[in-house]
Each structure stands twice: as C-alpha cells, then as structure tokens.
Tab-separated table of C-alpha atoms and ligand atoms in Angstrom:
chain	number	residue	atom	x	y	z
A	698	UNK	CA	57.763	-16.502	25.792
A	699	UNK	CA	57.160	-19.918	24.619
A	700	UNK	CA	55.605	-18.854	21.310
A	701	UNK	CA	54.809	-15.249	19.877
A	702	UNK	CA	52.194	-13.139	21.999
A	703	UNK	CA	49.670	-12.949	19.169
A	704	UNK	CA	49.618	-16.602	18.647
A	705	UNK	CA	48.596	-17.363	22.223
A	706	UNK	CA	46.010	-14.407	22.904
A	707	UNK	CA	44.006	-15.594	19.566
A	708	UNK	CA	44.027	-19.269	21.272
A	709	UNK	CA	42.265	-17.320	24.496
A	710	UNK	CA	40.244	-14.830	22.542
A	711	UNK	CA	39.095	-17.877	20.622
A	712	UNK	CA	38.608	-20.044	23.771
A	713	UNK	CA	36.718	-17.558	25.609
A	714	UNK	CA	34.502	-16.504	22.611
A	715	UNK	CA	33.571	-20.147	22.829
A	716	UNK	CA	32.667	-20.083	26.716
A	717	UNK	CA	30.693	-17.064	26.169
A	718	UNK	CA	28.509	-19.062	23.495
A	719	UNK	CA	28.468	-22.052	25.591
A	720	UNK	CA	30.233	-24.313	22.849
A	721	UNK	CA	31.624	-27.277	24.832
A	722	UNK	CA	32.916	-28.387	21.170
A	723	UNK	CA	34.890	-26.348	18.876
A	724	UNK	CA	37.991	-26.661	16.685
A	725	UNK	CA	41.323	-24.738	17.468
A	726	UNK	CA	42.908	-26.308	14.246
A	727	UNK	CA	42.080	-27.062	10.903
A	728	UNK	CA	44.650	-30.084	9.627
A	729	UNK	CA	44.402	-29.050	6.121
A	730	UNK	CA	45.903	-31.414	3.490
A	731	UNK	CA	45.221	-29.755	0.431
A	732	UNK	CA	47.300	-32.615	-1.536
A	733	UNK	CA	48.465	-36.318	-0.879
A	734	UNK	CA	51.748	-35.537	-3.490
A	735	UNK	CA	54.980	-36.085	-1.884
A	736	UNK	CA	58.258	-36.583	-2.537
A	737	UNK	CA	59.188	-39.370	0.020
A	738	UNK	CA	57.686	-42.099	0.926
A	739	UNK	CA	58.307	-42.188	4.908
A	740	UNK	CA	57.870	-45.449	6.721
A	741	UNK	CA	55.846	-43.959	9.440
A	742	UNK	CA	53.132	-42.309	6.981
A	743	UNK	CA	49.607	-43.771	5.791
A	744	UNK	CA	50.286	-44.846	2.240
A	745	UNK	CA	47.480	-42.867	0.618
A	746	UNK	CA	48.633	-39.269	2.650
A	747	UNK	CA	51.531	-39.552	-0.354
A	748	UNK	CA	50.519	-41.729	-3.365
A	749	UNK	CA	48.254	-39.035	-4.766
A	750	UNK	CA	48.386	-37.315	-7.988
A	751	UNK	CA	48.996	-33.974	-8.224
A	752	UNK	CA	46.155	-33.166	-10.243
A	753	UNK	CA	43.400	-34.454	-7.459
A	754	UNK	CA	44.687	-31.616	-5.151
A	755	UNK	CA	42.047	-29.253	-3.860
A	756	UNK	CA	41.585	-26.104	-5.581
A	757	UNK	CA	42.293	-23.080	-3.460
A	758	UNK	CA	38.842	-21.591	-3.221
A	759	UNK	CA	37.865	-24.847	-1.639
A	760	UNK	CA	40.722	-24.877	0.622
A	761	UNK	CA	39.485	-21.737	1.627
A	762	UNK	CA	35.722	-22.726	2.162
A	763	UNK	CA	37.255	-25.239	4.115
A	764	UNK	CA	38.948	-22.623	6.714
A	765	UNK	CA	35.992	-20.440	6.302
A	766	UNK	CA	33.393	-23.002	7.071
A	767	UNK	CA	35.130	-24.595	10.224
A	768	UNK	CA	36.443	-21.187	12.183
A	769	UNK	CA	39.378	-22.269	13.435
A	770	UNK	CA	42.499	-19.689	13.873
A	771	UNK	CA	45.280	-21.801	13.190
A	772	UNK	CA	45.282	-23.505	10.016
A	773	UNK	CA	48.045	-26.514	9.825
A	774	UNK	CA	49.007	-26.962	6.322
A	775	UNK	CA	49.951	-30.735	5.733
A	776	UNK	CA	49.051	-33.598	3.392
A	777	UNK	CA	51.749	-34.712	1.330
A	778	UNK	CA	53.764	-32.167	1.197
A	779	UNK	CA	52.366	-28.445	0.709
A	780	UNK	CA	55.818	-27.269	-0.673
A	781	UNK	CA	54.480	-29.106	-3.518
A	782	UNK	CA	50.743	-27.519	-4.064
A	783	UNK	CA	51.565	-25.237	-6.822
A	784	UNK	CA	48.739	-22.516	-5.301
A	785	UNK	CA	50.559	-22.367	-1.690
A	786	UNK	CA	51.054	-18.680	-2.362
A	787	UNK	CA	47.880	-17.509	-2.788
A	788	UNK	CA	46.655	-19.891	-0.079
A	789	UNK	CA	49.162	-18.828	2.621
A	790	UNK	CA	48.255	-14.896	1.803
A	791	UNK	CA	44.478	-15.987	1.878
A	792	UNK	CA	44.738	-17.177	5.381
A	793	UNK	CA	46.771	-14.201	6.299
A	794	UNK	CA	44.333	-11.645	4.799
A	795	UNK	CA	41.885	-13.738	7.501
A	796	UNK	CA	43.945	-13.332	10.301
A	797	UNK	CA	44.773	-16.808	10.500
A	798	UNK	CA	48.068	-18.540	12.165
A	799	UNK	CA	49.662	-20.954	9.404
A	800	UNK	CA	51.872	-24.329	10.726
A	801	UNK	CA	53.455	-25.641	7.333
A	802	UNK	CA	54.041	-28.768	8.149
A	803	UNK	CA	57.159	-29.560	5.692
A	804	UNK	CA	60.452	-32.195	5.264
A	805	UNK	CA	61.910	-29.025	4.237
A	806	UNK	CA	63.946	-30.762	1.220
A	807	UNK	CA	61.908	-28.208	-1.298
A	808	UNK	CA	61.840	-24.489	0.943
A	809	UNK	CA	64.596	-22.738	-0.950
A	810	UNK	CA	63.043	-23.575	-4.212
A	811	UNK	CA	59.347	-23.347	-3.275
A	812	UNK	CA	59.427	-20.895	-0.200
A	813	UNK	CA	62.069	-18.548	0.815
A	814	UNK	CA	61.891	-15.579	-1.568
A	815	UNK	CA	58.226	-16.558	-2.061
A	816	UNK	CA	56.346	-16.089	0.429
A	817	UNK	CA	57.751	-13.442	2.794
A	818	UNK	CA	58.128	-14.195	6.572
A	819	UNK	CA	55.436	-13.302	8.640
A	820	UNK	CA	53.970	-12.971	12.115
A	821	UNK	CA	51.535	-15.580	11.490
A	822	UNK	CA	53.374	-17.745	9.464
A	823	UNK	CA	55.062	-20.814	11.191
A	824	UNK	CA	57.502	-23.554	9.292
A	825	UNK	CA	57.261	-26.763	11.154
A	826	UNK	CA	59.737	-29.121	9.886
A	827	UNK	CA	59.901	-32.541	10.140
A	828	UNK	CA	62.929	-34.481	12.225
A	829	UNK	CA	62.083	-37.741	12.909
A	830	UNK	CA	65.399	-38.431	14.897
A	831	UNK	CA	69.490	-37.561	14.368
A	832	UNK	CA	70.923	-38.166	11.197
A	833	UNK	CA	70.660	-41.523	11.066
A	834	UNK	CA	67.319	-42.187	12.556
A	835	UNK	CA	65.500	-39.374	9.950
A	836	UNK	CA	66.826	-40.957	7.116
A	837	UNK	CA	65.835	-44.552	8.369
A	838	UNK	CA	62.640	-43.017	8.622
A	839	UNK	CA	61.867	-40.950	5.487
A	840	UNK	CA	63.872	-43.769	3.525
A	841	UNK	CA	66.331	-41.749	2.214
A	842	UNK	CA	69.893	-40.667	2.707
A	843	UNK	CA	70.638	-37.312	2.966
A	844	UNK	CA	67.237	-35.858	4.270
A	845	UNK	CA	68.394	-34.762	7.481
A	846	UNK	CA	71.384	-32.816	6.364
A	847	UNK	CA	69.343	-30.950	3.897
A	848	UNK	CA	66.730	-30.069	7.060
A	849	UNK	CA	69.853	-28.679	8.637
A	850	UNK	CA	70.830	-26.346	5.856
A	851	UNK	CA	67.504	-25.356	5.380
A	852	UNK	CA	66.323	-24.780	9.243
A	853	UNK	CA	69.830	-22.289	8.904
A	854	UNK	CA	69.084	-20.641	6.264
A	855	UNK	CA	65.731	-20.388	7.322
A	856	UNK	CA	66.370	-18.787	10.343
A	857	UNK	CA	69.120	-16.368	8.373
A	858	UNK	CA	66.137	-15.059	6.463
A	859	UNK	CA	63.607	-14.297	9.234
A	860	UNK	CA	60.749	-17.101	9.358
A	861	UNK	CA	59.765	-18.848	12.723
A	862	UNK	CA	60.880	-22.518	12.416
A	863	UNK	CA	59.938	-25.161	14.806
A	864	UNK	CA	60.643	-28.955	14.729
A	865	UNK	CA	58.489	-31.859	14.764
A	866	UNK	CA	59.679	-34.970	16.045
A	867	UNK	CA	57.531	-37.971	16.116
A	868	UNK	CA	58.387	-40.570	18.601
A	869	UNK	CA	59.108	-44.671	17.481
A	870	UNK	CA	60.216	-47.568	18.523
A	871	UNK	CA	63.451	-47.221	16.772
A	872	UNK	CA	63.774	-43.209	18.503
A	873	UNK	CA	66.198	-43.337	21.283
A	874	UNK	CA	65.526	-40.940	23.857
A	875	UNK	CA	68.977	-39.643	23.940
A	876	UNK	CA	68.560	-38.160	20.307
A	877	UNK	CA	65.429	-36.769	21.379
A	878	UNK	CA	67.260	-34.633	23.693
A	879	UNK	CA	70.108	-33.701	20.370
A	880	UNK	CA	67.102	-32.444	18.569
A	881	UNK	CA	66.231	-30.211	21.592
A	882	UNK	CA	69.992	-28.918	22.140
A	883	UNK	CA	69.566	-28.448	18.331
A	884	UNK	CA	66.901	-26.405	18.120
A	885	UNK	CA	68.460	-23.860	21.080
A	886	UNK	CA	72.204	-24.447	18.700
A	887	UNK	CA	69.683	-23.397	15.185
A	888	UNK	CA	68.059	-20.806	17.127
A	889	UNK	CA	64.811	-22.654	16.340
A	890	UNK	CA	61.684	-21.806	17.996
A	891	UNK	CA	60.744	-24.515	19.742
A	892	UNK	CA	60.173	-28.087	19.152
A	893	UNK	CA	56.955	-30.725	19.227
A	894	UNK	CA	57.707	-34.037	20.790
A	895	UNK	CA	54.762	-36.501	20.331
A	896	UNK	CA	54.151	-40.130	20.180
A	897	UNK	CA	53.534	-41.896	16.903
A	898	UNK	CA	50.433	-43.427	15.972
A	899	UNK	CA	49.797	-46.801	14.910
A	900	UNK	CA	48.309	-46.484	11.209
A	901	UNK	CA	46.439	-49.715	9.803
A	902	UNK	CA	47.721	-48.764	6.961
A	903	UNK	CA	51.305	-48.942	7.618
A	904	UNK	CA	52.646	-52.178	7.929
A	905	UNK	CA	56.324	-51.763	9.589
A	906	UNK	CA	56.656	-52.803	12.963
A	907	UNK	CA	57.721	-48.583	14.430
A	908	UNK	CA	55.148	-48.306	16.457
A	909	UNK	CA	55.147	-48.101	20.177
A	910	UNK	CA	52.638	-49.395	22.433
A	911	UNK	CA	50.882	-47.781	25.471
A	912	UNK	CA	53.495	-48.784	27.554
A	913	UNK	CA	56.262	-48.635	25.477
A	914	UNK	CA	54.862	-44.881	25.118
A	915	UNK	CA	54.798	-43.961	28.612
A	916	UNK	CA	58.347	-45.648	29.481
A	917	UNK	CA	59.980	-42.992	26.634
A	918	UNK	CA	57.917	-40.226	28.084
A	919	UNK	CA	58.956	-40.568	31.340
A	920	UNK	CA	62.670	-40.280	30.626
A	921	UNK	CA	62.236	-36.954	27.928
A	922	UNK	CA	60.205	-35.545	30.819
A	923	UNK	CA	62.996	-35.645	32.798
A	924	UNK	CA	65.061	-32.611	30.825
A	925	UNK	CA	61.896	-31.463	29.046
A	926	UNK	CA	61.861	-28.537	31.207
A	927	UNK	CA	65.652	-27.473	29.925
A	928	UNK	CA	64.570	-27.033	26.440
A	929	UNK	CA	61.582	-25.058	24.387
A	930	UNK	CA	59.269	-27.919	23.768
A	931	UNK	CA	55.918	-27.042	22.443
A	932	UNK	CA	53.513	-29.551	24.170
A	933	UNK	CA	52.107	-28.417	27.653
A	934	UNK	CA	53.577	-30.209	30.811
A	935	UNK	CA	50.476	-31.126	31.000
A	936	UNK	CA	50.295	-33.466	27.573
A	937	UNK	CA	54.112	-35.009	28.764
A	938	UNK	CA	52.065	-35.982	32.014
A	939	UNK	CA	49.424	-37.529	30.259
A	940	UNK	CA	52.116	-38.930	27.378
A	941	UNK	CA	54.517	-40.488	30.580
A	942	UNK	CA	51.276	-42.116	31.943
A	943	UNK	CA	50.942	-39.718	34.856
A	944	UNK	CA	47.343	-37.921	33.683
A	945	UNK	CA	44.578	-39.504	32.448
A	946	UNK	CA	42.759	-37.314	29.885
A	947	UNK	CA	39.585	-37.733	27.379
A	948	UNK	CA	39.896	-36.902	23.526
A	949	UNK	CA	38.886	-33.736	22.239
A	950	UNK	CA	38.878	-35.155	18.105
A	951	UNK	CA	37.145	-32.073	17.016
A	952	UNK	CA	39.684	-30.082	18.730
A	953	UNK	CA	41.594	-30.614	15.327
A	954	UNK	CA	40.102	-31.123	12.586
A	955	UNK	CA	40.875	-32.543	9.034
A	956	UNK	CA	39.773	-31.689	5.834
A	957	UNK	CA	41.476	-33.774	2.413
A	958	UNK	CA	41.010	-34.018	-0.672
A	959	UNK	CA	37.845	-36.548	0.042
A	960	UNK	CA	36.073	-34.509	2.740
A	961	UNK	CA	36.129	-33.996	6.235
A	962	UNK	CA	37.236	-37.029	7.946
A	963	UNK	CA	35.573	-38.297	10.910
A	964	UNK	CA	36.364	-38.201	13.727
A	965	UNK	CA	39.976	-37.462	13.360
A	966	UNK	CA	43.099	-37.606	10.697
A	967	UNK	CA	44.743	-40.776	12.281
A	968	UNK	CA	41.191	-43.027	11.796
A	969	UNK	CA	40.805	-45.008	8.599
A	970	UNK	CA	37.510	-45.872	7.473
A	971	UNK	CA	34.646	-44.040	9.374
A	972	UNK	CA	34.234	-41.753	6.164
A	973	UNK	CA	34.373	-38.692	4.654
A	974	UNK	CA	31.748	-35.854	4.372
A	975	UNK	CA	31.546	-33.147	1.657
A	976	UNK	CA	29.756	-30.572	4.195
A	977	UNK	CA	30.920	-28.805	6.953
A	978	UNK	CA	27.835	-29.013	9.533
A	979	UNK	CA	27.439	-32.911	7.751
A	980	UNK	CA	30.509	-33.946	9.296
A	981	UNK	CA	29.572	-31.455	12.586
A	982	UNK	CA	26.399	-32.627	13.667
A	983	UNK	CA	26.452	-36.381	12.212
A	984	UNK	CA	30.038	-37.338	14.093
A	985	UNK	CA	29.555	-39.064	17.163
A	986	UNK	CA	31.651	-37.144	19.252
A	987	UNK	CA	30.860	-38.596	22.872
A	988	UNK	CA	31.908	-41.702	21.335
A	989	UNK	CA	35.234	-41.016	20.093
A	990	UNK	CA	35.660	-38.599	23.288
A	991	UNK	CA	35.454	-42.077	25.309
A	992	UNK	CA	38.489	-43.462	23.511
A	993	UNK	CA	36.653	-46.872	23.330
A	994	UNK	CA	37.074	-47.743	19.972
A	995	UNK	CA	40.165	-50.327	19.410
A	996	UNK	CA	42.170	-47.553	17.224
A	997	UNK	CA	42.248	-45.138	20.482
A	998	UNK	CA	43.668	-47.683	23.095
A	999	UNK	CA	47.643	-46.990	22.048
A	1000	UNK	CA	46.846	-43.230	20.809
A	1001	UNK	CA	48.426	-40.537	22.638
A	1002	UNK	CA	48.705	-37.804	19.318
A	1003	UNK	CA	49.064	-34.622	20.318
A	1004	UNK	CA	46.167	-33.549	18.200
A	1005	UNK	CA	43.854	-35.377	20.163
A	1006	UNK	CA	45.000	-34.533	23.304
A	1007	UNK	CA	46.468	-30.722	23.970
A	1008	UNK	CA	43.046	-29.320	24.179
A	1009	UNK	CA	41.786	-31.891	26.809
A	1010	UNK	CA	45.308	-31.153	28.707
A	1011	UNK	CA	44.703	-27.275	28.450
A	1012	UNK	CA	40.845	-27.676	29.756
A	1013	UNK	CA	42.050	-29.827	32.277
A	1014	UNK	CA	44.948	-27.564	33.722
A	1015	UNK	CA	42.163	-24.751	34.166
A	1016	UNK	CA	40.309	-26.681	36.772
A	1017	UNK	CA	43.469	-26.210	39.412
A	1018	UNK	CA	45.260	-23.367	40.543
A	1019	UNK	CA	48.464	-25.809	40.821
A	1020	UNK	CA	47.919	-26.365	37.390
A	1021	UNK	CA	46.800	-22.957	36.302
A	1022	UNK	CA	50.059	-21.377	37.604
A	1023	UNK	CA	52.028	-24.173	35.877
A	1024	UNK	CA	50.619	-23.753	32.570
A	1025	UNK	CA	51.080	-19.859	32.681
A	1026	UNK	CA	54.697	-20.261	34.315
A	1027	UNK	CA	55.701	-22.913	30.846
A	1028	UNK	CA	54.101	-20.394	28.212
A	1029	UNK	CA	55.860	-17.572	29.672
A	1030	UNK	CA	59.047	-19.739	30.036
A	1031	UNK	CA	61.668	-20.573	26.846
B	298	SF4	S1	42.099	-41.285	20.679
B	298	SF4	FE1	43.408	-40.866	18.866
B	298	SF4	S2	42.599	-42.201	17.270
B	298	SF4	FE2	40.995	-42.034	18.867
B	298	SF4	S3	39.674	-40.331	18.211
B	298	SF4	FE3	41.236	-39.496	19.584
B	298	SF4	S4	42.885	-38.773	18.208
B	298	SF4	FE4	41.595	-40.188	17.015
C-alpha cells in the first residue's frame, strides 16, 4: 500500500463526513508553523519562515486551539524548523491523544538530539525530511555543506529505530531530473516510505533566480512522469498530470490550511500580503475563496504546489471510472 491503511481511511471517513454535510469546502491539512526559528537559511525559503526568534513561537495550547478549531486530521508540522520548538513533545502526544496524523516536516540535521528517544514512533506519526536534490544540489540549496550527508545518516538510523520517513523534494531550476530519479532509487535503497515530488513556488520574498516557470514546470514533469510509476511517490498520478501540463485543475487553498505565529493566513501559506486573522471562522467566512479557487491573481499563474492542488486532483479523479480505478490501483500500489 502506498501509505499505512489508517492514514488513507481517515482521508475517506473525513471526505465523506463532509459530503454527508454538504461542505463543498473543508480542510484535509492544517500547515502548522508553530515557530519561524531555524537553523539554515535555505535559498528557496521566504525569509521571515526562518528569521524568527525563538521566543515569538506559539504556545502549545494555542497550537492546539489551532488544530481544534480547524478539524482537519492531518496536522503538518512546519515553520522553521519544529525540531527546534522546545514543546514538540507535548504537542506531538496532543495531536495523538486526538487521533490526528502528524507530517514533521524537518532538514533532519537535529532528530537524534531532539527526536529519536523522545518521542516514540508511532502509527500516526510521519517524519518528512527535506532533500532538495543529491548531495550537491541539497547543499547548494540549504547553503551549507554537509546537510545532505547528515539526512542520510539520519533517514538510516531513522528507519533502524522504527518511525515512517518519507522525503520531500522540491523541484528548481537548478534540480536535474536525473537526481530526481537518485532520490527515488534512494528512498526504495533507505527503505523510506515514499517520497513527495512537487514544484517550487516562486516567493516574492526570495530573491534568487531558482524558480521555474509554468513551462519550465511542465517540461521537468513530463520527463519524472516517465519512471514515476517505478518508484513510491506520494503525489496522485493525477497531480503529475496536472504538474506535466496534461490536466487542468482549480485550487482548493482551503484544502490546506496555515496557521503561524501571526494568524491564519489567507488564502494560502505561499501568498504574501493578503493578511492574517486571529479567529478561526474570521479567516473562514471572510476569505474569498471563489477567488483564489480561479487562480486569477498574478501569484497563482506559475503555482503548481502540491498543497493547492492534490485535493482538486483527488475530486477530480472521482468523476471517471478511468480515473477512479487509477487512483485506487496507485494507492494500493508501492
Ligand atoms: S494557486 Fe497557489 S498561490 Fe494561488 S491560491 Fe492556490 S496555492 Fe495559493
């Protein structure tokens, strides 16, 4: 199976609770980002997601107001870097005790200090590390030497010690497709669970020139599509289609939501500058969804995040048998 049993029957529990109450809109994930601490400083990242201070984190109850408030089951720890938030104990066995799925979304330099022999492996507890390319690539990237071979040793030991580890490999101008496809042969060589593929997006914020455009996007897609199929990729077929320029597909931004240390933040994490709001049902009811669903807005014309995008592939793969069969043929596959 392409990831464990209980994982995907909560995502069709969830999505059929929401049918029967008619929601058209609902989040799957909560992107939480209880601190903008890190320790690198990677060229692809918006300068203020690791500039913060550690002492403007989020306290824990109101990390868990957050997950509370918004419903989703799978809770995607990010920020900065959560190996750093001194309460991730307490917050990881919070969202447990709720029966929620955890992605830690790490650079993995700090998980034998901060995590194994911590916090126990569990069910419901996924380590998604980062791997931005081979060696040489990643430490381009997270500008600094040595960061990939540290991944390494910790995706091994890792994986000695129980927890599920997948990889997360964003997609730039400088990524050759050919090391895409060594990460993948990686993660079957690490015994890694599987491994997220996705485009970069184009931050404001960020002012190197790693970005790809639409095109650019679609011309790398095409060719990882090609031996996808070999290797346990996360993303549906369905998301490479639309990623290689094949599918067309709407944006679901409240698929995935984001809370930070300022606030919900409309109508997605990748968007600078449309705000922040303290409340839950604030940031619910006042977000103009249609809007951002329409992919109108200048900041959407090169996106093609995964966050944005896997629920609108799912919904769309239901409306075909062809595509029905497909999807249930890839989640059983791997
Ligand atoms: S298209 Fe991308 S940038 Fe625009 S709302 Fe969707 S996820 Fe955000």
């Amino acid at each position: 199976m392409r990831f464990p049993i209980g994982f995907t029957l909560t995502q069709t529990r969830h999505r059929a609770r929401m049918a029967k109450a008619n929601r058209k809109r609902y989040p799957t994930v909560l992107m939480l980002e209880p601190l903008y601490t890190c320790n690198l400083a990677c060229l692809g990242c918006s300068v203020e997601r690791h500039t913060g201070k550690l002492k403007d984190r989020m306290t824990l109850s109101t990390c868990l107001k957050a997950v509370d408030d918004c419903e989703a089951p799978i809770v995607n720890i990010c920020g900065g870097e959560p190996t750093l938030y001194p309460e991730l104990k307490e917050l990881v066995a919070g969202l447990i005790d709720r029966d929620k799925y955890i992605i830690l979304c790490t650079n993995a330099l700090l998980l034998d200090s901060k995590l194994y022999g911590v916090i126990s492996p569990s069910s419901h507890l996924f380590l998604m590390i980062h791997l931005d390319g081979t060696r040489e690539t990643h430490d381009f990237v997270c500008n600094r030497q040595g960061v990939f071979d540290k991944a390494i040793e910790m995706i091994h030991k890792g994986k000695e010690l129980g927890y599920h580890i997948y990889l997360n490999t964003t997609v730039y101008k400088e990524t050759k497709v050919e090391e895409v496809k060594a990460l993948c042969q990686l993660v079957d060589e690490l015994k890694a669970n599987g491994i997220l593929v996705a485009p970069g997006y184009e931050y404001e914020s960020v002012e190197s020139d790693l970005f790809l455009t639409k095109e650019q996007i679609h011309e790398k897609f095409q060719a990882i599509r090609e031996f996808s199929n070999q290797y346990k990729l996360n993303a549906t077929p369905m998301f490479m289609e639309f990623a290689a320029g094949l599918r067309e597909l709407p944006c679901s931004p409240w698929s995935t939501v984001n809370y930070t240390p300022k606030g919900w933040k409309a109508p997605c994490y990748l968007i600078e500058g449309e705000g922040y709001f303290e409340n839950w049902k604030d940031f619910w009811h006042q977000t103009d969804w249609a809007y951002w669903e329409s992919r109108q807005d200048h900041r959407c014309q090169n996106c093609k995040m995964h966050s944005g995008f896997e629920h609108s592939a799912v919904e769309e793969s239901m409306k075909t048998i062809k595509d029905q069969l497909q999807l249930a043929a890839w989640l059983l596959g791997k």
